[in-house]
Amino acid sequence: MHEEYAVYVDKVVKKYGTKEILQELCMKVERGIIYGLLGASGCGKTTLLSSIVGRKNIDGGEIWVMGGKPGEAGSGVPGPRVGYMPQDIALVGEFTVKDAIYYFGRIFEMEESLIDKRYQELHTLLELPPDERYLKNCSGGQQRRVSLAASLVHNPELLIMDEPTVGVDPVLRNRIWNHLVEITRQQNISVIITTHYIEECRQANKIGLMREGRLLAEESPSRLLTLFNSETLEDVFLTLSRRQEEGKLPAVSSLPIVDDQNNSVIVTDNTGSRTSVATVSTFEIGHGSTDILTKKKSLKTSNSLNKSRMKALLDKNWKQFYRNVTGIFFLMTFPIIQVGIFMSAVGGDIKNIPLGIVNDESMLVNCSNFSINGSAIPSTDEYGVCHFRNLSCRFLMHLDHPMIHKVYYDKLDEAKEDATHGKIVGVMYISSNFTDTSEMRIEKGKDAESEILDLSEIKVWMDMSNRQIGATLKYKLIDLYTNYQNEIFNDCGFVKGLGDLPVDINFFYGDNNEPYTVFMIPGSFITIMFFMGAMMTSQIIITDRHDGVWDRSIVAGVTSLEITITHMVLQASICIFQTLELLVVVYAIYQQEYVGSLWLMYLMIYLQGICGMSYGFWVSVISTDHSMANTVLTGIFLPMMMLSGLMWPTEGMPPFLRYFAKCLPFTMCIESLRNVSKKGWTIDNFQVFNGIGVGLLWTIFFGTLSVFLIKKKR
Ligand SMILES: Nc1ncnc2c1ncn2[C@@H]1O[C@H](COP(=O)(O)OP(=O)(O)OP(=O)(O)O)[C@@H](O)[C@H]1O
């Protein structure tokens, strides 16, 4: 029975949450007719059409389209059997008028010459704007006409149009209707059309009046006008709406109208018994119902990857990319800017830290006249070891370092006061008899009194509220003191190295003077690429989905997998350049050292970009719009970054958190990349391979989850 109809909707229920949008709705569209679906805004027309084309799952009832169920293998719906013009324009703004039509032609696997022929016909019929005009530069009405042309390009068996005539001038509207009448008559095409201009539906063979998720009536316009003795369809609709409100009008039944011969519109009451509400003229289909449509059954969509569709999608993605100058600029320069800023701002030597100095010894001597000669003279008498003069001046000379800006104070209290007010970062105090006690400290050695030790000590108070500055200064002071001590010991003729700490530290990898930047480079590479991949993917996919391009393409027969793969192909290509940019900036421009394989490093960074894309894909699937996507993206990315060991080694975390952190997408990859760049390890080392492995697992996980969610989400 269903085969007789182009569309057969039987007691369909569709809910959004708990709200029933379609309430056991029944609708029958014979083949080769124009069916006008009328109803107020929000009554569920779009929801019904989306369900018919297989873009929404229904919660009850059945839908048959061209004898098959939408979405079922071999039904051809979604696919080339249907032409769908959604309410939104649902075209790519970066397309020219011609591109838009060619895009759908290629998706429907039409020959290029045929697409061109159809394009010329539709161009004339619909008065399309010039071929090369970008859609984003077309008016709303022009875009709508292009959208209409795109749904007609392949001469579908069933044409579904959601408000195609909005914003179209009356002459052209009339021409569109005439064209619809012509194609239904000559080619037996079936058309379902929704419109706000109720009266234009007089040209339809049948209309369905819809209200609050139900069809109030389903008949030919002439019969409805006769039945309700009305001049206009508006009046009919008004009367039916009133009756529905008064509870006198049940919905249209799914049962076949058996007594059509009696010229009655049949409705079913709430108990299920059928009643005739009026006697009217017979519903006419102005032409035969010869089934030329079923002969087109070769037009089925295959679920496997299709070359022509993939080509069309790749072309679309490429045009979307290269015609969006701001987008290109952002995608290509963002990694350079990011890593450039990082290299310039992070890990450089800290300079000019203000250090307060109170040198009580300088009350007795003037350091500006100080000469290093004679400040440490080996002793000639048998008890002495070495004689010192003005050692405080000699030590202060060693503090002439770019990191330290010496600020002299006369009084210790004043210096401490300034330190507490943040004017200086630390205070250094040297006692008045520092030189003498330093000499005695060496002479007496193990017998030195604590007072001597105390007075020969340089005392420092530090502001450690900025730990990085405080700690850097602290280590620098110790370093400078060691240099100073070694220098005077050398002058005294002591054995070389006596002034050093008795700890000899050597390095397998890296060296003592390596800046903090080197530690952070792998983390910054990985996080920049991951973030770029995620941003790019989520933005592009959400834009596609919001513009309706995704949905429309799927109705045309494209599969989610094809869309996903083609997006990934383009973005993965962009990632190739972005990864290269990062490496060039860091290793060629900033001349950072590395010992491992550059190819392996490239691969690892690149794969993280792909992992980011997969993550961005998942974010785009679970997000309803851009702002939600941005929130989810950054909301998850930031904690992942903090746990990644980028800023602080994971060894500093509580054990359970460390294990958790290591399972995250880029924690282990950062460590692995460090192992390659600093240690020269290769991929056969497990501690390199595991980082790549975790990234790959996350890529597969996010990708699979996204595809699953897309399928489930309709
Ligand atoms: N994804 C969704 N989630 C929740 N509610 C939705 C969703 N889509 C639509 N709705 C609601 O379902 C109802 C029917 O929407 P629908 O778009 O089908 O109406 P319509 O008759 O096509 O309206 P219009 O003529 O204005 O396009 C509306 O109340 C709408 O707010």
Coordinates of N, CA and C in Angstrom, one line a residue, residues 377-562:
I377 N 96.2 38.3 50.0 CA 97.6 38.0 49.9 C 98.1 36.8 50.7
P378 N 98.7 35.9 50.1 CA 99.1 34.7 50.8 C 100.0 35.1 52.0
S379 N 99.8 34.5 53.1 CA 100.6 34.9 54.3 C 102.0 34.4 54.2
T380 N 102.9 35.3 54.8 CA 104.3 34.9 54.7 C 104.8 34.3 56.1
D381 N 104.0 34.7 57.2 CA 104.4 34.2 58.5 C 103.9 32.8 58.7
E382 N 104.5 32.1 59.6 CA 104.2 30.6 59.7 C 102.8 30.3 60.2
Y383 N 102.1 31.3 60.9 CA 100.8 30.9 61.5 C 99.7 31.4 60.5
G384 N 99.9 32.4 59.8 CA 98.8 33.0 58.9 C 98.6 32.1 57.7
V385 N 97.4 32.2 57.1 CA 97.1 31.5 56.0 C 97.0 32.4 54.8
C386 N 96.3 33.5 55.0 CA 96.1 34.5 53.9 C 95.6 35.8 54.5
H387 N 96.1 36.9 54.0 CA 95.6 38.2 54.5 C 94.7 38.8 53.6
F388 N 93.6 39.3 54.1 CA 92.5 39.9 53.3 C 92.4 41.4 53.6
R389 N 92.0 42.2 52.5 CA 91.6 43.6 52.7 C 90.4 43.9 51.9
N390 N 89.5 44.6 52.6 CA 88.3 45.1 51.9 C 87.5 44.0 51.1
L391 N 87.4 42.8 51.7 CA 86.7 41.7 51.0 C 85.2 42.0 50.7
S392 N 84.6 42.8 51.5 CA 83.2 43.2 51.1 C 83.1 43.9 49.8
C393 N 84.1 44.7 49.5 CA 84.1 45.4 48.2 C 84.3 44.4 47.1
R394 N 85.3 43.5 47.4 CA 85.6 42.5 46.4 C 84.3 41.6 46.1
F395 N 83.6 41.3 47.1 CA 82.4 40.4 46.9 C 81.4 41.2 46.1
L396 N 81.2 42.5 46.5 CA 80.2 43.3 45.8 C 80.5 43.5 44.3
M397 N 81.8 43.5 44.1 CA 82.2 43.6 42.7 C 81.7 42.4 41.9
H398 N 81.6 41.2 42.5 CA 81.1 40.0 41.9 C 79.6 40.1 41.6
L399 N 78.9 41.0 42.3 CA 77.5 41.1 42.1 C 77.2 42.0 40.9
D400 N 78.2 42.5 40.2 CA 77.9 43.2 39.0 C 77.5 42.2 37.9
H401 N 76.2 41.9 37.9 CA 75.7 40.9 37.0 C 74.4 41.5 36.5
P402 N 74.0 41.2 35.2 CA 72.8 41.8 34.6 C 71.5 41.5 35.5
M403 N 71.6 40.4 36.2 CA 70.4 40.0 36.9 C 70.2 40.9 38.1
I404 N 71.3 41.5 38.6 CA 71.2 42.2 39.9 C 71.3 43.7 39.7
H405 N 70.4 44.4 40.3 CA 70.5 45.9 40.4 C 70.7 46.3 41.8
K406 N 71.9 46.7 42.1 CA 72.3 47.0 43.5 C 71.7 48.3 44.0
V407 N 71.0 48.3 45.1 CA 70.5 49.5 45.7 C 71.1 49.7 47.1
Y408 N 71.9 50.7 47.2 CA 72.7 50.8 48.5 C 71.9 51.5 49.6
Y409 N 72.0 51.0 50.8 CA 71.3 51.6 51.9 C 72.4 51.8 53.0
D410 N 72.1 52.8 53.9 CA 73.0 53.0 55.0 C 72.6 52.2 56.2
K411 N 71.3 52.0 56.3 CA 70.8 51.3 57.5 C 70.0 50.1 57.0
L412 N 70.2 49.0 57.8 CA 69.5 47.8 57.5 C 68.0 47.9 57.7
D413 N 67.5 48.7 58.7 CA 66.1 48.8 58.9 C 65.4 49.5 57.7
E414 N 66.1 50.5 57.1 CA 65.5 51.2 55.9 C 65.4 50.2 54.8
A415 N 66.4 49.4 54.6 CA 66.4 48.4 53.5 C 65.2 47.4 53.7
K416 N 65.1 46.9 54.9 CA 64.1 45.9 55.2 C 62.7 46.5 55.0
E417 N 62.6 47.8 55.4 CA 61.3 48.5 55.2 C 60.9 48.6 53.7
D418 N 61.9 48.9 52.9 CA 61.7 49.0 51.4 C 61.3 47.6 50.8
A419 N 62.0 46.6 51.4 CA 61.7 45.2 50.9 C 60.2 44.8 51.2
T420 N 59.8 45.2 52.4 CA 58.4 44.8 52.8 C 57.4 45.6 51.9
H421 N 57.8 46.8 51.4 CA 56.9 47.5 50.5 C 57.1 47.2 49.0
G422 N 57.9 46.2 48.8 CA 58.1 45.7 47.4 C 59.0 46.6 46.5
K423 N 59.7 47.5 47.2 CA 60.6 48.4 46.3 C 61.9 47.6 45.9
I424 N 62.3 46.7 46.8 CA 63.4 45.8 46.4 C 63.0 44.4 46.7
V425 N 63.7 43.4 46.1 CA 63.3 42.0 46.2 C 64.1 41.3 47.3
G426 N 65.2 41.9 47.8 CA 65.9 41.2 48.9 C 66.9 42.2 49.5
V427 N 67.4 41.9 50.7 CA 68.3 42.7 51.4 C 69.5 41.9 51.7
M428 N 70.7 42.5 51.4 CA 72.0 41.8 51.7 C 72.7 42.6 52.8
Y429 N 73.2 41.9 53.8 CA 73.9 42.7 54.9 C 75.3 42.1 55.0
I430 N 76.3 43.0 55.1 CA 77.6 42.6 55.3 C 78.1 43.4 56.6
S431 N 78.6 42.6 57.5 CA 79.0 43.2 58.8 C 80.2 44.1 58.7
S432 N 80.5 44.9 59.7 CA 81.6 45.9 59.7 C 82.9 45.2 59.7
N433 N 83.1 44.1 60.3 CA 84.4 43.4 60.3 C 84.3 42.1 59.5
F434 N 83.7 42.2 58.4 CA 83.5 41.0 57.5 C 84.9 40.5 57.0
T435 N 85.8 41.4 56.7 CA 87.1 41.0 56.1 C 87.9 40.3 57.2
D436 N 88.0 40.9 58.4 CA 88.8 40.3 59.4 C 88.2 38.9 59.8
T437 N 86.9 38.9 60.0 CA 86.4 37.6 60.5 C 86.5 36.5 59.4
S438 N 86.4 37.0 58.1 CA 86.6 36.0 57.0 C 88.0 35.4 57.1
E439 N 89.0 36.2 57.4 CA 90.4 35.7 57.5 C 90.5 34.8 58.6
M440 N 89.9 35.2 59.8 CA 89.9 34.3 61.0 C 89.2 33.0 60.7
R441 N 88.1 33.1 60.0 CA 87.3 31.9 59.7 C 88.2 30.8 59.0
I442 N 89.0 31.3 58.1 CA 89.9 30.4 57.3 C 91.1 29.9 58.2
E443 N 91.6 30.9 58.9 CA 92.8 30.5 59.8 C 92.4 29.5 60.8
K444 N 91.3 29.8 61.5 CA 90.9 28.9 62.6 C 90.3 27.6 62.2
G445 N 89.7 27.7 61.1 CA 89.1 26.4 60.5 C 88.1 25.8 61.5
K446 N 88.4 24.6 61.9 CA 87.4 23.9 62.8 C 87.3 24.5 64.2
D447 N 88.3 25.4 64.6 CA 88.3 26.0 65.9 C 87.6 27.3 65.9
A448 N 87.1 27.8 64.8 CA 86.5 29.1 64.7 C 85.3 29.2 65.6
E449 N 85.2 30.4 66.4 CA 84.1 30.6 67.3 C 82.8 30.9 66.5
S450 N 81.7 30.7 67.1 CA 80.5 30.9 66.4 C 80.3 32.4 66.0
E451 N 80.8 33.3 66.9 CA 80.7 34.7 66.6 C 81.5 35.0 65.3
I452 N 82.6 34.4 65.1 CA 83.4 34.6 63.9 C 82.6 34.1 62.7
L453 N 82.0 33.0 62.9 CA 81.2 32.4 61.8 C 80.1 33.4 61.4
D454 N 79.5 33.9 62.5 CA 78.3 34.8 62.3 C 78.7 36.1 61.6
L455 N 79.8 36.7 62.0 CA 80.2 38.0 61.5 C 80.8 37.8 60.0
S456 N 81.3 36.7 59.7 CA 81.9 36.5 58.4 C 80.8 36.0 57.4
E457 N 79.7 35.9 57.9 CA 78.6 35.4 57.0 C 77.9 36.6 56.3
I458 N 77.5 36.5 55.1 CA 76.8 37.5 54.4 C 75.3 37.1 54.6
K459 N 74.5 38.0 55.1 CA 73.2 37.7 55.5 C 72.2 38.3 54.4
V460 N 71.3 37.4 54.1 CA 70.3 37.9 53.0 C 68.9 37.6 53.4
W461 N 68.0 38.5 53.2 CA 66.6 38.4 53.4 C 65.9 38.5 52.1
M462 N 65.1 37.5 51.8 CA 64.5 37.5 50.4 C 63.0 37.7 50.4
D463 N 62.4 38.3 49.4 CA 61.0 38.3 49.2 C 60.7 37.1 48.3
M464 N 60.1 36.1 48.9 CA 59.9 34.9 48.0 C 58.4 34.8 47.6
S465 N 57.7 36.0 47.7 CA 56.3 35.9 47.2 C 56.3 35.6 45.7
N466 N 57.2 36.1 45.0 CA 57.4 35.7 43.6 C 58.5 34.6 43.6
R467 N 58.0 33.4 43.6 CA 59.0 32.3 43.8 C 60.0 32.2 42.7
Q468 N 59.6 32.5 41.5 CA 60.5 32.3 40.4 C 61.7 33.3 40.5
I469 N 61.3 34.6 40.8 CA 62.3 35.6 40.9 C 63.2 35.3 42.2
G470 N 62.5 35.0 43.3 CA 63.2 34.8 44.6 C 64.2 33.6 44.4
A471 N 63.7 32.5 43.9 CA 64.6 31.4 43.7 C 65.7 31.6 42.8
T472 N 65.4 32.3 41.7 CA 66.5 32.6 40.7 C 67.6 33.4 41.3
L473 N 67.1 34.5 42.1 CA 68.1 35.3 42.7 C 69.0 34.6 43.7
K474 N 68.3 33.7 44.5 CA 68.9 32.9 45.5 C 70.1 32.1 44.9
Y475 N 69.7 31.3 43.8 CA 70.7 30.5 43.2 C 71.8 31.3 42.6
K476 N 71.5 32.5 42.1 CA 72.5 33.3 41.5 C 73.5 33.8 42.5
L477 N 72.9 34.2 43.7 CA 73.8 34.7 44.8 C 74.8 33.6 45.2
I478 N 74.3 32.4 45.3 CA 75.2 31.3 45.8 C 76.2 31.0 44.7
D479 N 75.8 31.1 43.5 CA 76.7 30.9 42.4 C 77.8 32.0 42.4
L480 N 77.4 33.2 42.5 CA 78.4 34.4 42.5 C 79.3 34.3 43.7
Y481 N 78.7 33.9 44.9 CA 79.6 33.7 46.1 C 80.7 32.7 45.8
T482 N 80.2 31.6 45.2 CA 81.2 30.5 44.9 C 82.3 31.0 44.0
N483 N 82.0 31.8 43.0 CA 83.0 32.4 42.1 C 84.0 33.2 42.9
Y484 N 83.3 34.1 43.7 CA 84.1 35.0 44.5 C 85.1 34.2 45.4
Q485 N 84.6 33.2 46.1 CA 85.4 32.4 47.0 C 86.5 31.7 46.3
N486 N 86.2 31.1 45.2 CA 87.2 30.5 44.4 C 88.3 31.4 44.0
E487 N 87.9 32.7 43.6 CA 88.9 33.6 43.1 C 89.8 34.1 44.2
I488 N 89.3 34.3 45.4 CA 90.2 34.7 46.5 C 91.1 33.6 47.0
F489 N 90.5 32.4 47.0 CA 91.3 31.2 47.4 C 92.4 31.0 46.4
N490 N 92.1 31.3 45.1 CA 93.2 31.2 44.1 C 94.3 32.2 44.4
D491 N 93.9 33.4 44.7 CA 94.9 34.5 45.0 C 95.7 34.1 46.2
C492 N 95.0 33.4 47.2 CA 95.7 33.0 48.4 C 96.7 31.8 48.1
G493 N 96.5 31.2 46.9 CA 97.4 30.1 46.6 C 96.9 28.8 47.1
F494 N 95.6 28.7 47.5 CA 95.0 27.5 47.9 C 94.8 26.5 46.7
V495 N 94.6 25.3 47.1 CA 94.4 24.3 46.0 C 93.2 24.7 45.2
K496 N 93.3 24.4 43.9 CA 92.2 24.8 43.0 C 90.9 24.0 43.3
G497 N 89.8 24.7 43.3 CA 88.5 24.0 43.6 C 88.1 24.0 45.0
L498 N 89.0 24.5 45.9 CA 88.6 24.4 47.4 C 87.4 25.2 47.7
G499 N 87.2 26.3 46.9 CA 86.0 27.1 47.2 C 84.7 26.5 46.6
D500 N 84.8 25.5 45.9 CA 83.5 24.9 45.3 C 82.8 24.1 46.4
L501 N 81.5 23.9 46.1 CA 80.7 23.0 46.9 C 81.3 21.6 46.7
P502 N 81.5 20.8 47.7 CA 82.1 19.4 47.5 C 81.0 18.5 46.9
V503 N 80.3 18.9 45.9 CA 79.4 18.0 45.2 C 79.7 18.3 43.7
D504 N 80.1 17.2 43.0 CA 80.5 17.4 41.6 C 79.3 16.9 40.7
I505 N 78.6 17.8 40.2 CA 77.5 17.4 39.4 C 77.8 17.4 37.9
N506 N 77.5 16.2 37.3 CA 77.8 16.1 35.8 C 76.4 15.8 35.1
F507 N 76.4 15.9 33.8 CA 75.2 15.8 33.1 C 75.2 14.8 32.0
F508 N 74.2 13.9 32.0 CA 74.1 13.0 30.8 C 73.4 13.7 29.7
Y509 N 72.4 14.5 30.0 CA 71.6 15.2 28.9 C 71.5 16.6 29.4
G510 N 71.5 17.6 28.5 CA 71.3 19.0 28.8 C 72.5 19.5 29.6
D511 N 72.4 20.7 30.1 CA 73.5 21.2 30.9 C 73.0 22.2 31.9
N512 N 74.0 22.7 32.7 CA 73.6 23.5 33.9 C 73.0 24.8 33.5
N513 N 73.3 25.3 32.4 CA 72.9 26.7 32.1 C 71.6 26.7 31.2
E514 N 71.0 25.5 31.0 CA 69.9 25.4 30.1 C 68.7 26.2 30.7
P515 N 68.2 27.1 29.8 CA 67.0 27.9 30.3 C 65.8 27.1 30.5
Y516 N 64.9 27.6 31.2 CA 63.6 27.0 31.5 C 62.8 26.7 30.2
T517 N 63.1 27.6 29.2 CA 62.4 27.4 27.9 C 62.6 26.0 27.4
V518 N 63.8 25.5 27.5 CA 64.0 24.2 26.9 C 63.1 23.1 27.5
F519 N 62.9 23.3 28.8 CA 61.9 22.3 29.4 C 60.5 22.4 28.9
M520 N 60.2 23.7 28.6 CA 58.8 23.9 28.1 C 58.5 23.8 26.6
I521 N 59.6 23.7 25.8 CA 59.4 23.7 24.4 C 58.5 22.5 24.0
P522 N 58.8 21.2 24.4 CA 57.9 20.1 23.9 C 56.5 20.3 24.3
G523 N 56.2 20.8 25.5 CA 54.9 21.0 26.0 C 54.2 22.1 25.2
S524 N 54.9 23.2 24.8 CA 54.3 24.2 24.1 C 53.9 23.7 22.6
F525 N 54.8 23.0 22.0 CA 54.6 22.4 20.7 C 53.3 21.6 20.7
I526 N 53.2 20.7 21.7 CA 52.1 19.7 21.8 C 50.8 20.5 22.0
T527 N 50.8 21.4 23.0 CA 49.6 22.0 23.4 C 49.1 23.0 22.3
I528 N 50.0 23.7 21.6 CA 49.6 24.6 20.5 C 49.0 23.8 19.4
M529 N 49.6 22.7 19.0 CA 49.0 21.9 17.9 C 47.7 21.2 18.3
F530 N 47.6 20.7 19.5 CA 46.4 20.1 19.9 C 45.3 21.1 19.9
F531 N 45.6 22.3 20.5 CA 44.5 23.3 20.6 C 44.1 23.8 19.2
M532 N 45.1 24.0 18.3 CA 44.8 24.5 17.0 C 43.9 23.5 16.3
G533 N 44.3 22.2 16.4 CA 43.5 21.2 15.7 C 42.1 21.2 16.2
A534 N 41.9 21.3 17.6 CA 40.6 21.2 18.2 C 39.8 22.4 17.8
M535 N 40.4 23.6 17.8 CA 39.7 24.8 17.5 C 39.2 24.8 16.0
M536 N 40.1 24.5 15.1 CA 39.8 24.5 13.7 C 38.6 23.5 13.4
T537 N 38.7 22.3 13.9 CA 37.7 21.3 13.6 C 36.4 21.7 14.2
S538 N 36.4 22.1 15.5 CA 35.1 22.4 16.1 C 34.4 23.6 15.4
Q539 N 35.2 24.6 15.1 CA 34.6 25.8 14.5 C 34.0 25.5 13.1
I540 N 34.8 24.8 12.3 CA 34.4 24.5 10.9 C 33.1 23.6 10.9
I541 N 33.2 22.6 11.8 CA 32.0 21.7 11.8 C 30.8 22.3 12.3
I542 N 30.9 23.1 13.4 CA 29.7 23.8 13.9 C 29.2 24.8 12.9
T543 N 30.1 25.5 12.3 CA 29.6 26.5 11.2 C 28.8 25.7 10.1
D544 N 29.4 24.6 9.7 CA 28.7 23.8 8.6 C 27.4 23.4 9.1
R545 N 27.3 22.9 10.4 CA 26.1 22.4 10.9 C 25.1 23.5 11.1
H546 N 25.5 24.6 11.6 CA 24.6 25.7 11.8 C 24.1 26.3 10.6
D547 N 24.9 26.4 9.6 CA 24.4 26.9 8.3 C 23.5 25.9 7.6
G548 N 23.4 24.7 8.2 CA 22.5 23.7 7.6 C 23.1 22.9 6.5
V549 N 24.4 23.2 6.2 CA 25.1 22.6 5.0 C 25.3 21.1 5.3
W550 N 25.6 20.8 6.5 CA 25.8 19.4 6.9 C 24.6 18.6 6.7
D551 N 23.4 19.1 7.3 CA 22.2 18.4 7.2 C 21.7 18.2 5.7
R552 N 21.9 19.3 5.0 CA 21.4 19.3 3.6 C 22.2 18.3 2.8
S553 N 23.5 18.3 3.0 CA 24.4 17.4 2.3 C 24.0 16.0 2.6
I554 N 23.7 15.7 3.9 CA 23.3 14.3 4.3 C 22.0 13.9 3.6
V555 N 21.0 14.9 3.6 CA 19.8 14.5 2.9 C 20.1 14.2 1.4
A556 N 21.1 14.9 0.9 CA 21.4 14.6 -0.5 C 22.1 13.3 -0.7
G557 N 22.4 12.6 0.4 CA 23.0 11.3 0.2 C 24.5 11.2 0.8
V558 N 25.0 12.3 1.2 CA 26.4 12.3 1.7 C 26.3 11.6 3.1
T559 N 27.3 10.8 3.4 CA 27.3 10.2 4.7 C 28.1 11.0 5.7
S560 N 27.8 10.8 7.0 CA 28.6 11.5 8.1 C 30.0 11.2 8.0
L561 N 30.3 9.9 7.6 CA 31.7 9.5 7.5 C 32.4 10.3 6.4
E562 N 31.7 10.4 5.3 CA 32.4 11.2 4.2 C 32.6 12.6 4.6

